[in-house]
mmCIF file of C-alpha atoms in Angstrom:
data_model
loop_
_atom_site.group_PDB
_atom_site.id
_atom_site.type_symbol
_atom_site.label_atom_id
_atom_site.label_comp_id
_atom_site.label_asym_id
_atom_site.label_seq_id
_atom_site.Cartn_x
_atom_site.Cartn_y
_atom_site.Cartn_z
ATOM 1 C CA UNK A 138 211.066 236.435 160.287
ATOM 2 C CA UNK A 139 213.018 234.236 162.658
ATOM 3 C CA UNK A 140 216.228 232.846 161.151
ATOM 4 C CA UNK A 141 218.632 230.083 162.140
ATOM 5 C CA UNK A 142 222.396 230.466 162.052
ATOM 6 C CA UNK A 143 224.467 227.296 161.880
ATOM 7 C CA UNK A 144 228.204 227.867 162.293
ATOM 8 C CA UNK A 145 230.355 225.481 160.315
ATOM 9 C CA UNK A 146 227.259 224.688 158.274
ATOM 10 C CA UNK A 147 228.822 223.651 154.991
ATOM 11 C CA UNK A 148 229.791 220.054 155.790
ATOM 12 C CA UNK A 149 229.178 217.086 158.079
ATOM 13 C CA UNK A 150 226.964 217.677 161.083
ATOM 14 C CA UNK A 151 226.523 221.343 160.219
ATOM 15 C CA UNK A 152 225.213 220.496 156.764
ATOM 16 C CA UNK A 153 222.756 217.971 158.177
ATOM 17 C CA UNK A 154 221.531 220.499 160.748
ATOM 18 C CA UNK A 155 220.998 223.137 158.044
ATOM 19 C CA UNK A 156 218.902 220.710 156.025
ATOM 20 C CA UNK A 157 216.882 219.663 159.059
ATOM 21 C CA UNK A 158 216.088 223.196 160.225
ATOM 22 C CA UNK A 159 215.116 224.201 156.708
ATOM 23 C CA UNK A 160 212.754 221.210 156.510
ATOM 24 C CA UNK A 161 211.115 222.617 159.663
ATOM 25 C CA UNK A 162 210.350 225.810 157.734
ATOM 26 C CA UNK A 163 213.116 227.933 159.269
ATOM 27 C CA UNK A 164 215.196 230.209 156.994
ATOM 28 C CA UNK A 165 218.830 229.170 157.424
ATOM 29 C CA UNK A 166 222.074 231.146 157.419
ATOM 30 C CA UNK A 167 224.934 228.827 156.471
ATOM 31 C CA UNK A 168 228.167 229.992 158.037
ATOM 32 C CA UNK A 169 231.427 228.777 156.539
ATOM 33 C CA UNK A 170 235.101 229.681 156.774
ATOM 34 C CA UNK A 171 236.734 228.852 153.438
ATOM 35 C CA UNK A 172 234.846 226.127 151.554
ATOM 36 C CA UNK A 173 232.390 228.297 149.647
ATOM 37 C CA UNK A 174 231.662 225.566 147.133
ATOM 38 C CA UNK A 175 230.436 223.194 149.838
ATOM 39 C CA UNK A 176 228.301 225.944 151.381
ATOM 40 C CA UNK A 177 226.783 226.723 147.991
ATOM 41 C CA UNK A 178 225.890 223.063 147.533
ATOM 42 C CA UNK A 179 224.019 223.059 150.851
ATOM 43 C CA UNK A 180 222.221 226.241 149.863
ATOM 44 C CA UNK A 181 221.299 224.774 146.485
ATOM 45 C CA UNK A 182 219.884 221.637 148.098
ATOM 46 C CA UNK A 183 217.781 223.669 150.515
ATOM 47 C CA UNK A 184 216.423 225.963 147.806
ATOM 48 C CA UNK A 185 215.642 222.994 145.549
ATOM 49 C CA UNK A 186 213.518 221.573 148.359
ATOM 50 C CA UNK A 187 211.602 224.848 148.669
ATOM 51 C CA UNK A 188 213.520 226.301 151.599
ATOM 52 C CA UNK A 189 215.259 229.607 152.230
ATOM 53 C CA UNK A 190 219.030 229.672 152.742
ATOM 54 C CA UNK A 191 221.804 232.259 152.577
ATOM 55 C CA UNK A 192 225.557 232.122 153.040
ATOM 56 C CA UNK A 193 227.385 234.004 155.788
ATOM 57 C CA UNK A 194 231.173 233.798 155.605
ATOM 58 C CA UNK A 195 233.281 234.590 158.668
ATOM 59 C CA UNK A 196 235.832 233.030 160.988
ATOM 60 C CA UNK A 197 234.066 232.312 164.287
ATOM 61 C CA UNK A 198 237.369 232.546 166.166
ATOM 62 C CA UNK A 199 237.872 236.206 165.181
ATOM 63 C CA UNK A 200 235.731 238.675 167.081
ATOM 64 C CA UNK A 201 236.009 241.410 164.457
ATOM 65 C CA UNK A 202 234.875 239.142 161.623
ATOM 66 C CA UNK A 203 231.934 237.873 163.656
ATOM 67 C CA UNK A 204 230.766 241.379 164.512
ATOM 68 C CA UNK A 205 231.192 242.721 160.974
ATOM 69 C CA UNK A 206 229.293 239.869 159.348
ATOM 70 C CA UNK A 207 226.421 239.843 161.815
ATOM 71 C CA UNK A 208 226.141 243.646 161.934
ATOM 72 C CA UNK A 209 225.909 243.692 158.145
ATOM 73 C CA UNK A 210 223.206 241.020 158.094
ATOM 74 C CA UNK A 211 221.190 242.786 160.782
ATOM 75 C CA UNK A 212 221.354 246.090 158.892
ATOM 76 C CA UNK A 213 220.007 244.339 155.800
ATOM 77 C CA UNK A 214 217.239 242.634 157.827
ATOM 78 C CA UNK A 215 215.989 245.270 160.291
ATOM 79 C CA UNK A 216 212.668 243.499 160.905
ATOM 80 C CA UNK A 217 214.130 240.000 161.293
ATOM 81 C CA UNK A 218 216.326 238.335 163.883
ATOM 82 C CA UNK A 219 218.319 235.174 164.429
ATOM 83 C CA UNK A 220 216.226 233.178 166.884
ATOM 84 C CA UNK A 221 217.992 229.832 166.467
ATOM 85 C CA UNK A 222 221.734 229.470 166.903
ATOM 86 C CA UNK A 223 223.615 226.218 166.470
ATOM 87 C CA UNK A 224 227.248 226.593 167.547
ATOM 88 C CA UNK A 225 228.625 223.751 165.472
ATOM 89 C CA UNK A 226 231.961 225.057 164.175
ATOM 90 C CA UNK A 227 234.874 222.999 165.430
ATOM 91 C CA UNK A 228 238.152 221.428 164.350
ATOM 92 C CA UNK A 229 240.383 218.564 165.446
ATOM 93 C CA UNK A 230 244.152 218.709 165.785
ATOM 94 C CA UNK A 231 244.832 215.404 167.528
ATOM 95 C CA UNK A 232 248.154 214.644 169.154
ATOM 96 C CA UNK A 233 249.578 213.463 172.451
ATOM 97 C CA UNK A 234 249.731 216.463 174.732
ATOM 98 C CA UNK A 235 253.486 216.408 175.302
ATOM 99 C CA UNK A 236 253.971 216.582 171.516
ATOM 100 C CA UNK A 237 251.266 219.170 170.849
ATOM 101 C CA UNK A 238 252.365 222.488 169.275
ATOM 102 C CA UNK A 239 251.024 225.713 170.764
ATOM 103 C CA UNK A 240 249.147 226.510 167.572
ATOM 104 C CA UNK A 241 247.201 223.218 167.645
ATOM 105 C CA UNK A 242 246.103 223.815 171.225
ATOM 106 C CA UNK A 243 244.962 227.360 170.527
ATOM 107 C CA UNK A 244 243.348 226.638 167.153
ATOM 108 C CA UNK A 245 241.017 224.014 168.602
ATOM 109 C CA UNK A 246 240.028 226.043 171.667
ATOM 110 C CA UNK A 247 239.725 229.267 169.679
ATOM 111 C CA UNK A 248 237.330 227.735 167.169
ATOM 112 C CA UNK A 249 235.103 225.938 169.664
ATOM 113 C CA UNK A 250 235.120 228.207 172.715
ATOM 114 C CA UNK A 251 235.926 231.640 171.329
ATOM 115 C CA UNK A 252 233.585 230.909 168.446
ATOM 116 C CA UNK A 253 230.780 230.079 170.865
ATOM 117 C CA UNK A 254 231.522 233.208 172.892
ATOM 118 C CA UNK A 255 231.779 235.719 170.040
ATOM 119 C CA UNK A 256 228.727 234.544 168.112
ATOM 120 C CA UNK A 257 226.473 233.932 171.098
ATOM 121 C CA UNK A 258 227.386 237.191 172.827
ATOM 122 C CA UNK A 259 226.398 239.095 169.708
ATOM 123 C CA UNK A 260 223.072 237.376 169.120
ATOM 124 C CA UNK A 261 221.839 236.744 172.659
ATOM 125 C CA UNK A 262 220.634 240.316 173.419
ATOM 126 C CA UNK A 263 218.389 240.285 170.341
ATOM 127 C CA UNK A 264 216.929 236.922 171.352
ATOM 128 C CA UNK A 265 216.236 238.140 174.900
ATOM 129 C CA UNK A 266 214.679 241.424 173.770
ATOM 130 C CA UNK A 267 212.167 239.711 171.498
ATOM 131 C CA UNK A 268 209.074 238.333 173.150
ATOM 132 C CA UNK A 269 209.442 234.983 171.410
ATOM 133 C CA UNK A 270 212.857 234.196 172.910
ATOM 134 C CA UNK A 271 215.244 231.853 171.158
ATOM 135 C CA UNK A 272 217.065 228.554 171.015
ATOM 136 C CA UNK A 273 220.809 227.967 171.374
ATOM 137 C CA UNK A 274 222.253 224.505 170.742
ATOM 138 C CA UNK A 275 225.965 223.905 171.298
ATOM 139 C CA UNK A 276 227.691 220.986 169.596
ATOM 140 C CA UNK A 277 229.789 219.304 172.251
ATOM 141 C CA UNK A 278 231.041 215.727 172.065
ATOM 142 C CA UNK A 279 231.333 212.456 173.912
ATOM 143 C CA UNK A 280 235.031 213.388 174.094
ATOM 144 C CA UNK A 281 234.066 216.341 176.270
ATOM 145 C CA UNK A 282 232.266 214.027 178.683
ATOM 146 C CA UNK A 283 234.671 211.122 179.085
ATOM 147 C CA UNK A 284 237.965 212.239 177.513
ATOM 148 C CA UNK A 285 239.955 210.480 174.837
ATOM 149 C CA UNK A 286 243.718 209.977 174.619
ATOM 150 C CA UNK A 287 245.311 212.078 171.907
ATOM 151 C CA UNK A 288 242.573 214.713 172.097
ATOM 152 C CA UNK A 289 243.456 216.805 175.136
ATOM 153 C CA UNK A 290 242.796 220.035 173.260
ATOM 154 C CA UNK A 291 239.537 218.821 171.686
ATOM 155 C CA UNK A 292 238.290 217.309 174.952
ATOM 156 C CA UNK A 293 239.121 220.487 176.848
ATOM 157 C CA UNK A 294 237.206 222.617 174.354
ATOM 158 C CA UNK A 295 234.142 220.383 174.257
ATOM 159 C CA UNK A 296 234.091 219.992 178.035
ATOM 160 C CA UNK A 297 234.316 223.753 178.510
ATOM 161 C CA UNK A 298 231.382 224.145 176.151
ATOM 162 C CA UNK A 299 229.290 221.952 178.448
ATOM 163 C CA UNK A 300 230.067 224.166 181.437
ATOM 164 C CA UNK A 301 229.274 227.290 179.444
ATOM 165 C CA UNK A 302 225.981 225.761 178.300
ATOM 166 C CA UNK A 303 224.826 225.084 181.840
ATOM 167 C CA UNK A 304 225.781 228.544 183.081
ATOM 168 C CA UNK A 305 224.283 230.458 180.162
ATOM 169 C CA UNK A 306 221.046 228.484 180.399
ATOM 170 C CA UNK A 307 220.511 229.945 183.871
ATOM 171 C CA UNK A 308 221.252 233.468 182.658
ATOM 172 C CA UNK A 309 218.845 233.330 179.717
ATOM 173 C CA UNK A 310 215.945 231.232 180.995
ATOM 174 C CA UNK A 311 213.759 234.104 182.222
ATOM 175 C CA UNK A 312 213.847 235.646 178.739
ATOM 176 C CA UNK A 313 212.549 232.459 177.064
ATOM 177 C CA UNK A 314 215.938 231.539 175.594
ATOM 178 C CA UNK A 315 216.882 227.893 176.024
ATOM 179 C CA UNK A 316 220.514 226.756 175.912
ATOM 180 C CA UNK A 317 221.373 223.086 175.476
ATOM 181 C CA UNK A 318 224.280 220.972 174.299
ATOM 182 C CA UNK A 319 224.346 217.896 172.108
ATOM 183 C CA UNK A 320 227.175 215.422 172.690
ATOM 184 C CA UNK A 321 227.586 213.092 169.696
ATOM 185 C CA UNK A 322 229.720 209.995 169.918
ATOM 186 C CA UNK A 323 231.280 208.535 166.782
ATOM 187 C CA UNK A 324 229.331 209.913 163.822
ATOM 188 C CA UNK A 325 229.979 209.316 160.124
ATOM 189 C CA UNK A 326 231.501 212.633 158.996
ATOM 190 C CA UNK A 327 234.606 214.330 157.640
ATOM 191 C CA UNK A 328 235.964 214.577 161.191
ATOM 192 C CA UNK A 329 235.857 210.801 161.757
ATOM 193 C CA UNK A 330 236.839 209.475 158.333
ATOM 194 C CA UNK A 331 240.480 209.033 159.400
ATOM 195 C CA UNK A 332 239.617 206.984 162.515
ATOM 196 C CA UNK A 333 239.925 203.169 162.785
ATOM 197 C CA UNK A 334 236.213 202.538 162.205
ATOM 198 C CA UNK A 335 236.111 198.745 162.579
ATOM 199 C CA UNK A 336 238.070 198.851 165.817
ATOM 200 C CA UNK A 337 235.972 201.615 167.321
ATOM 201 C CA UNK A 338 232.668 200.005 166.346
ATOM 202 C CA UNK A 339 233.500 197.090 168.641
ATOM 203 C CA UNK A 340 233.393 199.501 171.598
ATOM 204 C CA UNK A 341 229.920 200.801 170.741
ATOM 205 C CA UNK A 342 226.955 198.784 172.065
ATOM 206 C CA UNK A 343 225.041 199.416 168.813
ATOM 207 C CA UNK A 344 228.119 198.320 166.814
ATOM 208 C CA UNK A 345 227.948 201.204 164.357
ATOM 209 C CA UNK A 346 228.744 204.868 163.919
ATOM 210 C CA UNK A 347 225.828 207.261 164.070
ATOM 211 C CA UNK A 348 224.546 209.259 161.116
ATOM 212 C CA UNK A 349 224.675 213.028 160.829
ATOM 213 C CA UNK A 350 220.927 213.033 160.189
ATOM 214 C CA UNK A 351 220.334 211.422 163.592
ATOM 215 C CA UNK A 352 222.228 214.217 165.314
ATOM 216 C CA UNK A 353 220.388 216.815 163.223
ATOM 217 C CA UNK A 354 217.036 215.358 164.288
ATOM 218 C CA UNK A 355 217.981 215.916 167.929
ATOM 219 C CA UNK A 356 219.109 219.478 167.226
ATOM 220 C CA UNK A 357 215.855 220.104 165.365
ATOM 221 C CA UNK A 358 213.831 218.941 168.341
ATOM 222 C CA UNK A 359 215.770 221.190 170.729
ATOM 223 C CA UNK A 360 215.002 224.124 168.414
ATOM 224 C CA UNK A 361 211.285 223.310 168.304
ATOM 225 C CA UNK A 362 208.450 224.739 170.389
ATOM 226 C CA UNK A 363 208.013 221.312 171.992
ATOM 227 C CA UNK A 364 211.414 221.685 173.670
ATOM 228 C CA UNK A 365 210.544 224.984 175.344
ATOM 229 C CA UNK A 366 210.972 223.598 178.880
ATOM 230 C CA UNK A 367 214.310 221.904 178.206
ATOM 231 C CA UNK A 368 217.339 224.019 179.038
ATOM 232 C CA UNK A 369 220.792 223.567 180.546
ATOM 233 C CA UNK A 370 220.924 219.953 179.387
ATOM 234 C CA UNK A 371 223.639 217.903 177.719
ATOM 235 C CA UNK A 372 222.097 215.168 175.587
ATOM 236 C CA UNK A 373 224.289 212.334 174.383
ATOM 237 C CA UNK A 374 223.746 210.603 171.065
ATOM 238 C CA UNK A 375 226.328 207.855 171.009
ATOM 239 C CA UNK A 376 224.838 204.398 170.445
ATOM 240 C CA UNK A 377 225.164 203.542 174.131
ATOM 241 C CA UNK A 378 228.873 204.299 174.469
ATOM 242 C CA UNK A 379 229.251 205.696 177.983
#
Protein backbone atom coordinates (compact mmCIF):
# COMPACT_ATOMS: atom_id res chain seq x y z
CA UNK A 1 0.00 0.00 0.00
CA UNK A 2 1.02 3.58 -0.61
CA UNK A 3 0.64 5.82 2.45
CA UNK A 4 0.64 9.57 3.00
CA UNK A 5 2.52 11.27 5.81
CA UNK A 6 1.37 14.73 6.83
CA UNK A 7 3.68 16.46 9.31
CA UNK A 8 1.90 18.71 11.76
CA UNK A 9 -1.30 16.91 10.80
CA UNK A 10 -3.33 17.35 13.95
CA UNK A 11 -4.63 20.90 13.46
CA UNK A 12 -5.29 23.66 10.94
CA UNK A 13 -4.00 23.11 7.43
CA UNK A 14 -2.47 19.77 8.35
CA UNK A 15 -5.80 18.45 9.61
CA UNK A 16 -7.58 19.57 6.45
CA UNK A 17 -4.91 17.92 4.29
CA UNK A 18 -5.24 14.64 6.22
CA UNK A 19 -8.98 14.63 5.66
CA UNK A 20 -8.61 15.45 1.97
CA UNK A 21 -6.02 12.75 1.25
CA UNK A 22 -8.08 10.19 3.12
CA UNK A 23 -11.14 11.13 1.04
CA UNK A 24 -8.99 10.32 -2.02
CA UNK A 25 -8.58 6.78 -0.68
CA UNK A 26 -5.02 7.20 0.63
CA UNK A 27 -4.12 5.76 4.06
CA UNK A 28 -2.85 8.66 6.17
CA UNK A 29 -0.16 8.90 8.84
CA UNK A 30 -0.92 11.86 11.11
CA UNK A 31 2.27 13.27 12.56
CA UNK A 32 2.03 15.41 15.68
CA UNK A 33 4.40 16.78 18.30
CA UNK A 34 2.49 17.07 21.58
CA UNK A 35 -1.27 17.45 21.02
CA UNK A 36 -2.24 13.79 20.95
CA UNK A 37 -5.88 14.56 21.65
CA UNK A 38 -6.18 16.69 18.52
CA UNK A 39 -4.45 14.01 16.44
CA UNK A 40 -6.81 11.37 17.80
CA UNK A 41 -9.79 13.51 16.82
CA UNK A 42 -8.52 13.71 13.23
CA UNK A 43 -7.97 9.97 13.19
CA UNK A 44 -11.46 9.36 14.57
CA UNK A 45 -13.03 11.58 11.90
CA UNK A 46 -11.17 9.78 9.13
CA UNK A 47 -12.08 6.32 10.41
CA UNK A 48 -15.72 7.34 10.85
CA UNK A 49 -15.77 8.30 7.18
CA UNK A 50 -14.40 4.89 6.19
CA UNK A 51 -10.76 5.88 5.83
CA UNK A 52 -7.51 4.53 7.23
CA UNK A 53 -5.44 6.69 9.58
CA UNK A 54 -2.68 6.15 12.13
CA UNK A 55 -0.77 8.44 14.47
CA UNK A 56 2.98 8.98 14.24
CA UNK A 57 4.44 11.11 17.03
CA UNK A 58 7.84 12.75 16.60
CA UNK A 59 9.51 16.15 16.56
CA UNK A 60 10.37 16.95 12.93
CA UNK A 61 13.20 19.22 14.06
CA UNK A 62 15.08 16.35 15.74
CA UNK A 63 16.87 14.01 13.37
CA UNK A 64 17.02 11.13 15.83
CA UNK A 65 13.29 11.21 16.54
CA UNK A 66 12.47 11.34 12.84
CA UNK A 67 14.67 8.35 12.05
CA UNK A 68 13.44 6.28 15.00
CA UNK A 69 9.77 6.84 14.24
CA UNK A 70 10.03 6.21 10.51
CA UNK A 71 12.35 3.21 10.91
CA UNK A 72 9.85 1.67 13.33
CA UNK A 73 6.94 2.23 10.96
CA UNK A 74 8.84 0.78 8.01
CA UNK A 75 9.77 -2.33 10.01
CA UNK A 76 6.10 -2.84 10.83
CA UNK A 77 5.08 -2.30 7.18
CA UNK A 78 7.73 -4.08 5.09
CA UNK A 79 5.52 -4.29 1.99
CA UNK A 80 4.25 -0.70 2.14
CA UNK A 81 5.85 2.69 1.65
CA UNK A 82 5.13 6.36 2.13
CA UNK A 83 4.51 7.65 -1.38
CA UNK A 84 2.96 10.99 -0.44
CA UNK A 85 4.70 13.44 1.86
CA UNK A 86 3.25 16.76 2.92
CA UNK A 87 5.81 18.82 4.84
CA UNK A 88 3.33 20.97 6.72
CA UNK A 89 4.82 21.30 10.21
CA UNK A 90 5.66 24.89 11.07
CA UNK A 91 5.47 27.45 13.85
CA UNK A 92 5.39 31.23 14.19
CA UNK A 93 7.40 33.26 16.67
CA UNK A 94 6.76 36.78 15.38
CA UNK A 95 8.83 39.73 16.51
CA UNK A 96 10.84 42.59 15.07
CA UNK A 97 14.23 41.22 14.17
CA UNK A 98 16.26 43.49 16.45
CA UNK A 99 14.17 42.24 19.39
CA UNK A 100 14.13 38.57 18.38
CA UNK A 101 15.69 36.07 20.83
CA UNK A 102 18.05 33.43 19.44
CA UNK A 103 15.66 30.66 20.41
CA UNK A 104 12.77 32.15 18.39
CA UNK A 105 14.94 32.40 15.28
CA UNK A 106 16.19 28.84 15.58
CA UNK A 107 12.85 27.29 16.59
CA UNK A 108 11.09 28.56 13.47
CA UNK A 109 13.87 27.60 11.05
CA UNK A 110 14.47 24.26 12.76
CA UNK A 111 10.83 23.23 12.49
CA UNK A 112 10.30 24.31 8.88
CA UNK A 113 13.67 23.70 7.23
CA UNK A 114 15.29 21.01 9.36
CA UNK A 115 11.93 19.27 9.52
CA UNK A 116 11.69 19.27 5.73
CA UNK A 117 15.27 18.02 5.44
CA UNK A 118 15.13 15.21 8.01
CA UNK A 119 11.79 13.77 6.94
CA UNK A 120 12.30 14.11 3.19
CA UNK A 121 15.85 12.74 3.25
CA UNK A 122 14.60 9.63 5.01
CA UNK A 123 11.65 8.94 2.73
CA UNK A 124 12.96 10.04 -0.66
CA UNK A 125 15.12 6.95 -1.40
CA UNK A 126 12.13 4.65 -0.91
CA UNK A 127 10.02 6.80 -3.24
CA UNK A 128 12.73 6.78 -5.92
CA UNK A 129 13.35 3.04 -5.68
CA UNK A 130 9.70 2.17 -6.23
CA UNK A 131 8.50 2.16 -9.81
CA UNK A 132 5.47 4.27 -8.96
CA UNK A 133 7.47 7.25 -7.69
CA UNK A 134 5.97 9.68 -5.22
CA UNK A 135 4.65 13.12 -4.42
CA UNK A 136 6.20 15.71 -2.10
CA UNK A 137 4.29 18.89 -1.26
CA UNK A 138 5.95 21.54 0.90
CA UNK A 139 3.82 24.07 2.76
CA UNK A 140 5.42 27.44 2.15
CA UNK A 141 3.63 30.77 2.53
CA UNK A 142 2.91 34.09 0.90
CA UNK A 143 5.27 35.43 3.58
CA UNK A 144 8.07 33.46 1.94
CA UNK A 145 7.35 35.13 -1.39
CA UNK A 146 6.89 38.78 -0.47
CA UNK A 147 8.07 39.13 3.14
CA UNK A 148 6.16 40.56 6.06
CA UNK A 149 7.40 42.89 8.80
CA UNK A 150 7.70 41.16 12.15
CA UNK A 151 8.23 37.75 10.54
CA UNK A 152 11.87 37.74 9.49
CA UNK A 153 12.39 34.24 10.87
CA UNK A 154 9.16 32.84 9.40
CA UNK A 155 9.74 34.51 6.02
CA UNK A 156 13.30 33.23 5.90
CA UNK A 157 12.17 29.67 6.60
CA UNK A 158 9.34 29.69 4.09
CA UNK A 159 11.48 31.33 1.42
CA UNK A 160 14.23 28.76 1.93
CA UNK A 161 11.64 26.03 1.51
CA UNK A 162 10.80 27.41 -1.93
CA UNK A 163 14.44 27.23 -3.01
CA UNK A 164 14.75 23.70 -1.66
CA UNK A 165 11.58 22.68 -3.51
CA UNK A 166 12.90 23.86 -6.85
CA UNK A 167 16.28 22.19 -6.39
CA UNK A 168 14.93 18.87 -5.14
CA UNK A 169 12.39 18.72 -7.96
CA UNK A 170 15.28 18.58 -10.43
CA UNK A 171 17.04 15.85 -8.45
CA UNK A 172 13.98 13.60 -8.20
CA UNK A 173 12.19 14.10 -11.51
CA UNK A 174 13.77 11.19 -13.38
CA UNK A 175 12.55 8.79 -10.68
CA UNK A 176 8.91 9.92 -11.04
CA UNK A 177 8.92 11.90 -7.79
CA UNK A 178 7.35 15.34 -8.06
CA UNK A 179 8.21 18.12 -5.60
CA UNK A 180 6.03 21.21 -5.35
CA UNK A 181 5.28 23.96 -2.86
CA UNK A 182 1.99 25.54 -1.88
CA UNK A 183 2.10 29.15 -0.70
CA UNK A 184 -1.08 30.06 1.20
CA UNK A 185 -1.91 33.65 2.02
CA UNK A 186 -4.11 34.46 5.00
CA UNK A 187 -6.03 31.29 5.86
CA UNK A 188 -8.47 30.75 8.73
CA UNK A 189 -6.43 28.63 11.17
CA UNK A 190 -4.84 28.51 14.61
CA UNK A 191 -1.80 30.34 13.21
CA UNK A 192 -3.84 33.37 12.07
CA UNK A 193 -6.41 33.66 14.86
CA UNK A 194 -4.36 36.34 16.65
CA UNK A 195 -4.04 38.57 13.55
CA UNK A 196 -6.11 41.73 12.91
CA UNK A 197 -8.55 40.01 10.54
CA UNK A 198 -10.72 42.98 9.54
CA UNK A 199 -7.70 45.13 8.75
CA UNK A 200 -5.96 42.44 6.73
CA UNK A 201 -9.08 41.54 4.75
CA UNK A 202 -9.06 45.04 3.27
CA UNK A 203 -5.71 44.22 1.62
CA UNK A 204 -7.02 41.05 -0.04
CA UNK A 205 -8.77 41.48 -3.42
CA UNK A 206 -11.32 38.79 -2.46
CA UNK A 207 -11.89 40.55 0.89
CA UNK A 208 -11.74 37.37 2.95
CA UNK A 209 -9.37 34.85 4.48
CA UNK A 210 -9.10 31.51 2.72
CA UNK A 211 -10.32 28.23 4.17
CA UNK A 212 -8.10 25.33 5.13
CA UNK A 213 -10.20 23.08 2.90
CA UNK A 214 -9.29 25.22 -0.12
CA UNK A 215 -5.60 24.74 0.56
CA UNK A 216 -6.14 21.01 1.13
CA UNK A 217 -7.89 20.71 -2.24
CA UNK A 218 -4.79 22.11 -3.93
CA UNK A 219 -2.51 19.75 -2.02
CA UNK A 220 -4.77 16.85 -2.96
CA UNK A 221 -4.51 17.73 -6.63
CA UNK A 222 -0.71 17.92 -6.46
CA UNK A 223 -0.71 14.44 -4.92
CA UNK A 224 -2.96 13.02 -7.63
CA UNK A 225 -2.02 11.17 -10.81
CA UNK A 226 -3.33 14.12 -12.83
CA UNK A 227 -0.49 16.27 -11.47
CA UNK A 228 2.24 13.90 -12.64
CA UNK A 229 3.83 16.47 -14.98
CA UNK A 230 3.85 19.31 -12.45
CA UNK A 231 7.07 19.63 -10.48
CA UNK A 232 9.31 22.38 -9.12
CA UNK A 233 6.38 24.78 -8.89
CA UNK A 234 5.26 27.19 -6.19
CA UNK A 235 1.50 27.67 -6.33
CA UNK A 236 -0.05 30.57 -4.46
CA UNK A 237 -3.49 30.39 -2.91
CA UNK A 238 -4.07 33.85 -1.52
CA UNK A 239 -7.26 35.48 -2.82
CA UNK A 240 -5.29 37.64 -5.24
CA UNK A 241 -2.93 39.18 -2.69
CA UNK A 242 0.35 39.60 -4.56
